[in-house]
Amino acid sequence: MSAKEVFDLFNTTGSGISGAELGTALRAAGKAPSEEEITDLQAGKDIIDEAAFIQAVSSLESLDQPDVLSAFEVFDQNGNGYMSIQELSHVLEHLGEGMPKDVLDTLKKVAAPDEEGQVNIRHLVDVLMKTGN
């Protein structure tokens, strides 16, 4: 989906994207902004116009599947393509900016751990990359 298509999707009032939805809209455009980047891009504005949104999208780095897979594979202690749901939760909750509890709960469902609490890393990344695009 192009930046313009994402903008049009989130521009429900016809006046632009609300500052509160900027992060969600950027993620829908395939970007992974930090909260600090979102705040900087918002620049105190309550409404983000199309030109500002398209500029924001072009200024942020895109994630690609191999890089995301490599990041999660760091936690594959046994080299078998799996990590425990507990470890995934801990990492996402405590590293970097941390993940809000509601997002973490949704991610745990998406991760689809097996009966032993193990998450297939490749499946998780496939789902995350599909969701983000």
PDB file of C-alpha atoms in Angstrom:
ATOM      1  CA  MET A   1       0.000   0.000   0.000  1.00  0.00           C
ATOM      2  CA  SER A   2       1.400   3.389  -0.961  1.00  0.00           C
ATOM      3  CA  ALA A   3       1.805   6.269   1.490  1.00  0.00           C
ATOM      4  CA  LYS A   4      -1.055   8.089  -0.252  1.00  0.00           C
ATOM      5  CA  GLU A   5      -3.339   5.050   0.071  1.00  0.00           C
ATOM      6  CA  VAL A   6      -2.515   4.745   3.775  1.00  0.00           C
ATOM      7  CA  PHE A   7      -3.107   8.471   4.249  1.00  0.00           C
ATOM      8  CA  ASP A   8      -6.493   8.197   2.512  1.00  0.00           C
ATOM      9  CA  LEU A   9      -7.413   5.234   4.715  1.00  0.00           C
ATOM     10  CA  PHE A  10      -6.632   7.104   7.954  1.00  0.00           C
ATOM     11  CA  ASN A  11      -7.966  10.478   6.774  1.00  0.00           C
ATOM     12  CA  THR A  12     -11.472   9.759   8.014  1.00  0.00           C
ATOM     13  CA  THR A  13     -12.458  13.406   8.570  1.00  0.00           C
ATOM     14  CA  GLY A  14     -11.068  14.799   5.334  1.00  0.00           C
ATOM     15  CA  SER A  15      -8.788  17.191   7.219  1.00  0.00           C
ATOM     16  CA  GLY A  16      -5.797  14.860   7.734  1.00  0.00           C
ATOM     17  CA  ILE A  17      -4.594  12.163  10.126  1.00  0.00           C
ATOM     18  CA  SER A  18      -4.908  12.858  13.826  1.00  0.00           C
ATOM     19  CA  GLY A  19      -1.633  13.063  15.698  1.00  0.00           C
ATOM     20  CA  ALA A  20      -2.836  10.217  17.913  1.00  0.00           C
ATOM     21  CA  GLU A  21      -3.107   7.919  14.873  1.00  0.00           C
ATOM     22  CA  LEU A  22       0.189   8.898  13.257  1.00  0.00           C
ATOM     23  CA  GLY A  23       2.138   5.918  14.653  1.00  0.00           C
ATOM     24  CA  THR A  24      -0.528   3.439  13.571  1.00  0.00           C
ATOM     25  CA  ALA A  25      -0.684   4.981  10.104  1.00  0.00           C
ATOM     26  CA  LEU A  26       3.103   4.885   9.731  1.00  0.00           C
ATOM     27  CA  ARG A  27       3.138   1.231  10.774  1.00  0.00           C
ATOM     28  CA  ALA A  28       0.385   0.513   8.233  1.00  0.00           C
ATOM     29  CA  ALA A  29       2.736   2.026   5.646  1.00  0.00           C
ATOM     30  CA  GLY A  30       5.353  -0.573   6.592  1.00  0.00           C
ATOM     31  CA  LYS A  31       7.488   1.600   8.850  1.00  0.00           C
ATOM     32  CA  ALA A  32       8.582   0.943  12.428  1.00  0.00           C
ATOM     33  CA  PRO A  33       8.908   4.339  14.086  1.00  0.00           C
ATOM     34  CA  SER A  34       9.908   4.689  17.709  1.00  0.00           C
ATOM     35  CA  GLU A  35       7.715   6.784  19.994  1.00  0.00           C
ATOM     36  CA  GLU A  36      10.406   9.463  19.889  1.00  0.00           C
ATOM     37  CA  GLU A  37      10.343   9.520  16.082  1.00  0.00           C
ATOM     38  CA  ILE A  38       6.551   9.782  16.099  1.00  0.00           C
ATOM     39  CA  THR A  39       6.697  12.718  18.516  1.00  0.00           C
ATOM     40  CA  ASP A  40       9.340  14.426  16.372  1.00  0.00           C
ATOM     41  CA  LEU A  41       7.354  13.865  13.169  1.00  0.00           C
ATOM     42  CA  GLN A  42       4.160  15.091  14.790  1.00  0.00           C
ATOM     43  CA  ALA A  43       5.944  18.327  15.780  1.00  0.00           C
ATOM     44  CA  GLY A  44       3.145  19.310  18.158  1.00  0.00           C
ATOM     45  CA  LYS A  45       0.482  19.190  15.432  1.00  0.00           C
ATOM     46  CA  ASP A  46      -2.949  17.727  16.152  1.00  0.00           C
ATOM     47  CA  ILE A  47      -3.547  16.988  12.458  1.00  0.00           C
ATOM     48  CA  ILE A  48      -1.004  15.675   9.935  1.00  0.00           C
ATOM     49  CA  ASP A  49      -1.675  16.682   6.324  1.00  0.00           C
ATOM     50  CA  GLU A  50      -0.962  14.504   3.292  1.00  0.00           C
ATOM     51  CA  ALA A  51       2.331  16.175   2.361  1.00  0.00           C
ATOM     52  CA  ALA A  52       3.679  15.850   5.923  1.00  0.00           C
ATOM     53  CA  PHE A  53       2.596  12.204   6.109  1.00  0.00           C
ATOM     54  CA  ILE A  54       4.209  11.297   2.787  1.00  0.00           C
ATOM     55  CA  GLN A  55       7.405  13.067   3.891  1.00  0.00           C
ATOM     56  CA  ALA A  56       7.333  11.176   7.203  1.00  0.00           C
ATOM     57  CA  VAL A  57       6.915   7.848   5.417  1.00  0.00           C
ATOM     58  CA  SER A  58       9.805   8.567   3.062  1.00  0.00           C
ATOM     59  CA  SER A  59      12.063   9.655   5.925  1.00  0.00           C
ATOM     60  CA  LEU A  60      11.694   6.427   7.906  1.00  0.00           C
ATOM     61  CA  GLU A  61      13.561   3.220   7.227  1.00  0.00           C
ATOM     62  CA  SER A  62      11.513   0.227   6.108  1.00  0.00           C
ATOM     63  CA  LEU A  63      11.811  -3.161   7.717  1.00  0.00           C
ATOM     64  CA  ASP A  64      12.513  -6.135   5.523  1.00  0.00           C
ATOM     65  CA  GLN A  65      11.731  -9.731   6.339  1.00  0.00           C
ATOM     66  CA  PRO A  66      15.307 -11.081   6.471  1.00  0.00           C
ATOM     67  CA  ASP A  67      16.348  -8.392   8.958  1.00  0.00           C
ATOM     68  CA  VAL A  68      13.333  -9.015  11.193  1.00  0.00           C
ATOM     69  CA  LEU A  69      13.943 -12.780  11.036  1.00  0.00           C
ATOM     70  CA  SER A  70      17.611 -12.279  11.961  1.00  0.00           C
ATOM     71  CA  ALA A  71      16.618 -10.109  14.921  1.00  0.00           C
ATOM     72  CA  PHE A  72      14.333 -12.798  16.335  1.00  0.00           C
ATOM     73  CA  GLU A  73      16.751 -15.650  15.570  1.00  0.00           C
ATOM     74  CA  VAL A  74      19.150 -14.176  18.131  1.00  0.00           C
ATOM     75  CA  PHE A  75      16.774 -15.609  20.758  1.00  0.00           C
ATOM     76  CA  ASP A  76      16.696 -19.104  19.235  1.00  0.00           C
ATOM     77  CA  GLN A  77      18.846 -20.719  21.923  1.00  0.00           C
ATOM     78  CA  ASN A  78      18.638 -24.256  20.509  1.00  0.00           C
ATOM     79  CA  GLY A  79      19.049 -23.353  16.842  1.00  0.00           C
ATOM     80  CA  ASN A  80      15.761 -25.067  15.997  1.00  0.00           C
ATOM     81  CA  GLY A  81      13.765 -22.050  14.785  1.00  0.00           C
ATOM     82  CA  TYR A  82      11.741 -21.662  17.985  1.00  0.00           C
ATOM     83  CA  MET A  83      11.766 -19.465  21.069  1.00  0.00           C
ATOM     84  CA  SER A  84       9.616 -19.667  24.179  1.00  0.00           C
ATOM     85  CA  ILE A  85       6.595 -17.399  24.475  1.00  0.00           C
ATOM     86  CA  GLN A  86       7.893 -16.343  27.901  1.00  0.00           C
ATOM     87  CA  GLU A  87      11.193 -15.183  26.424  1.00  0.00           C
ATOM     88  CA  LEU A  88       9.424 -13.413  23.564  1.00  0.00           C
ATOM     89  CA  SER A  89       7.178 -11.611  26.060  1.00  0.00           C
ATOM     90  CA  HIS A  90      10.105 -10.634  28.261  1.00  0.00           C
ATOM     91  CA  VAL A  91      12.174  -9.309  25.364  1.00  0.00           C
ATOM     92  CA  LEU A  92       9.350  -7.259  23.903  1.00  0.00           C
ATOM     93  CA  GLU A  93       8.298  -5.876  27.260  1.00  0.00           C
ATOM     94  CA  HIS A  94      11.756  -4.896  28.524  1.00  0.00           C
ATOM     95  CA  LEU A  95      14.085  -4.130  25.597  1.00  0.00           C
ATOM     96  CA  GLY A  96      14.179  -0.717  23.965  1.00  0.00           C
ATOM     97  CA  GLU A  97      11.056   1.343  24.535  1.00  0.00           C
ATOM     98  CA  GLY A  98       9.133  -1.694  25.697  1.00  0.00           C
ATOM     99  CA  MET A  99       5.801  -2.722  24.294  1.00  0.00           C
ATOM    100  CA  PRO A 100       2.483  -1.682  25.819  1.00  0.00           C
ATOM    101  CA  LYS A 101       0.595  -4.532  27.516  1.00  0.00           C
ATOM    102  CA  ASP A 102      -2.353  -4.484  25.080  1.00  0.00           C
ATOM    103  CA  VAL A 103      -0.025  -4.747  22.064  1.00  0.00           C
ATOM    104  CA  LEU A 104       1.978  -7.458  23.826  1.00  0.00           C
ATOM    105  CA  ASP A 105      -1.198  -9.464  24.528  1.00  0.00           C
ATOM    106  CA  THR A 106      -2.205  -9.240  20.866  1.00  0.00           C
ATOM    107  CA  LEU A 107       1.265 -10.284  19.764  1.00  0.00           C
ATOM    108  CA  LYS A 108       1.163 -13.317  22.069  1.00  0.00           C
ATOM    109  CA  LYS A 109      -2.005 -14.467  20.291  1.00  0.00           C
ATOM    110  CA  VAL A 110      -0.494 -13.819  16.861  1.00  0.00           C
ATOM    111  CA  ALA A 111       2.653 -15.724  17.857  1.00  0.00           C
ATOM    112  CA  ALA A 112       0.548 -18.894  18.155  1.00  0.00           C
ATOM    113  CA  PRO A 113       2.732 -20.811  20.631  1.00  0.00           C
ATOM    114  CA  ASP A 114       2.488 -24.600  20.476  1.00  0.00           C
ATOM    115  CA  GLU A 115       1.402 -26.804  23.382  1.00  0.00           C
ATOM    116  CA  GLU A 116       4.913 -26.526  24.868  1.00  0.00           C
ATOM    117  CA  GLY A 117       4.841 -22.709  24.767  1.00  0.00           C
ATOM    118  CA  GLN A 118       7.264 -22.500  21.828  1.00  0.00           C
ATOM    119  CA  VAL A 119       6.865 -19.942  19.043  1.00  0.00           C
ATOM    120  CA  ASN A 120       7.905 -20.744  15.473  1.00  0.00           C
ATOM    121  CA  ILE A 121      10.052 -17.719  14.674  1.00  0.00           C
ATOM    122  CA  ARG A 122       9.617 -17.898  10.893  1.00  0.00           C
ATOM    123  CA  HIS A 123       5.818 -18.091  11.266  1.00  0.00           C
ATOM    124  CA  LEU A 124       5.809 -15.150  13.665  1.00  0.00           C
ATOM    125  CA  VAL A 125       7.872 -12.991  11.325  1.00  0.00           C
ATOM    126  CA  ASP A 126       5.704 -13.995   8.339  1.00  0.00           C
ATOM    127  CA  VAL A 127       2.579 -12.927  10.214  1.00  0.00           C
ATOM    128  CA  LEU A 128       4.137  -9.689  11.461  1.00  0.00           C
ATOM    129  CA  MET A 129       5.401  -8.700   8.031  1.00  0.00           C
ATOM    130  CA  LYS A 130       2.072  -9.539   6.414  1.00  0.00           C
ATOM    131  CA  THR A 131       0.232  -7.481   9.055  1.00  0.00           C
ATOM    132  CA  GLY A 132       2.540  -4.515   8.622  1.00  0.00           C
ATOM    133  CA  ASN A 133       2.095  -4.272   4.858  1.00  0.00           C
TER     134      ASN A 133
END
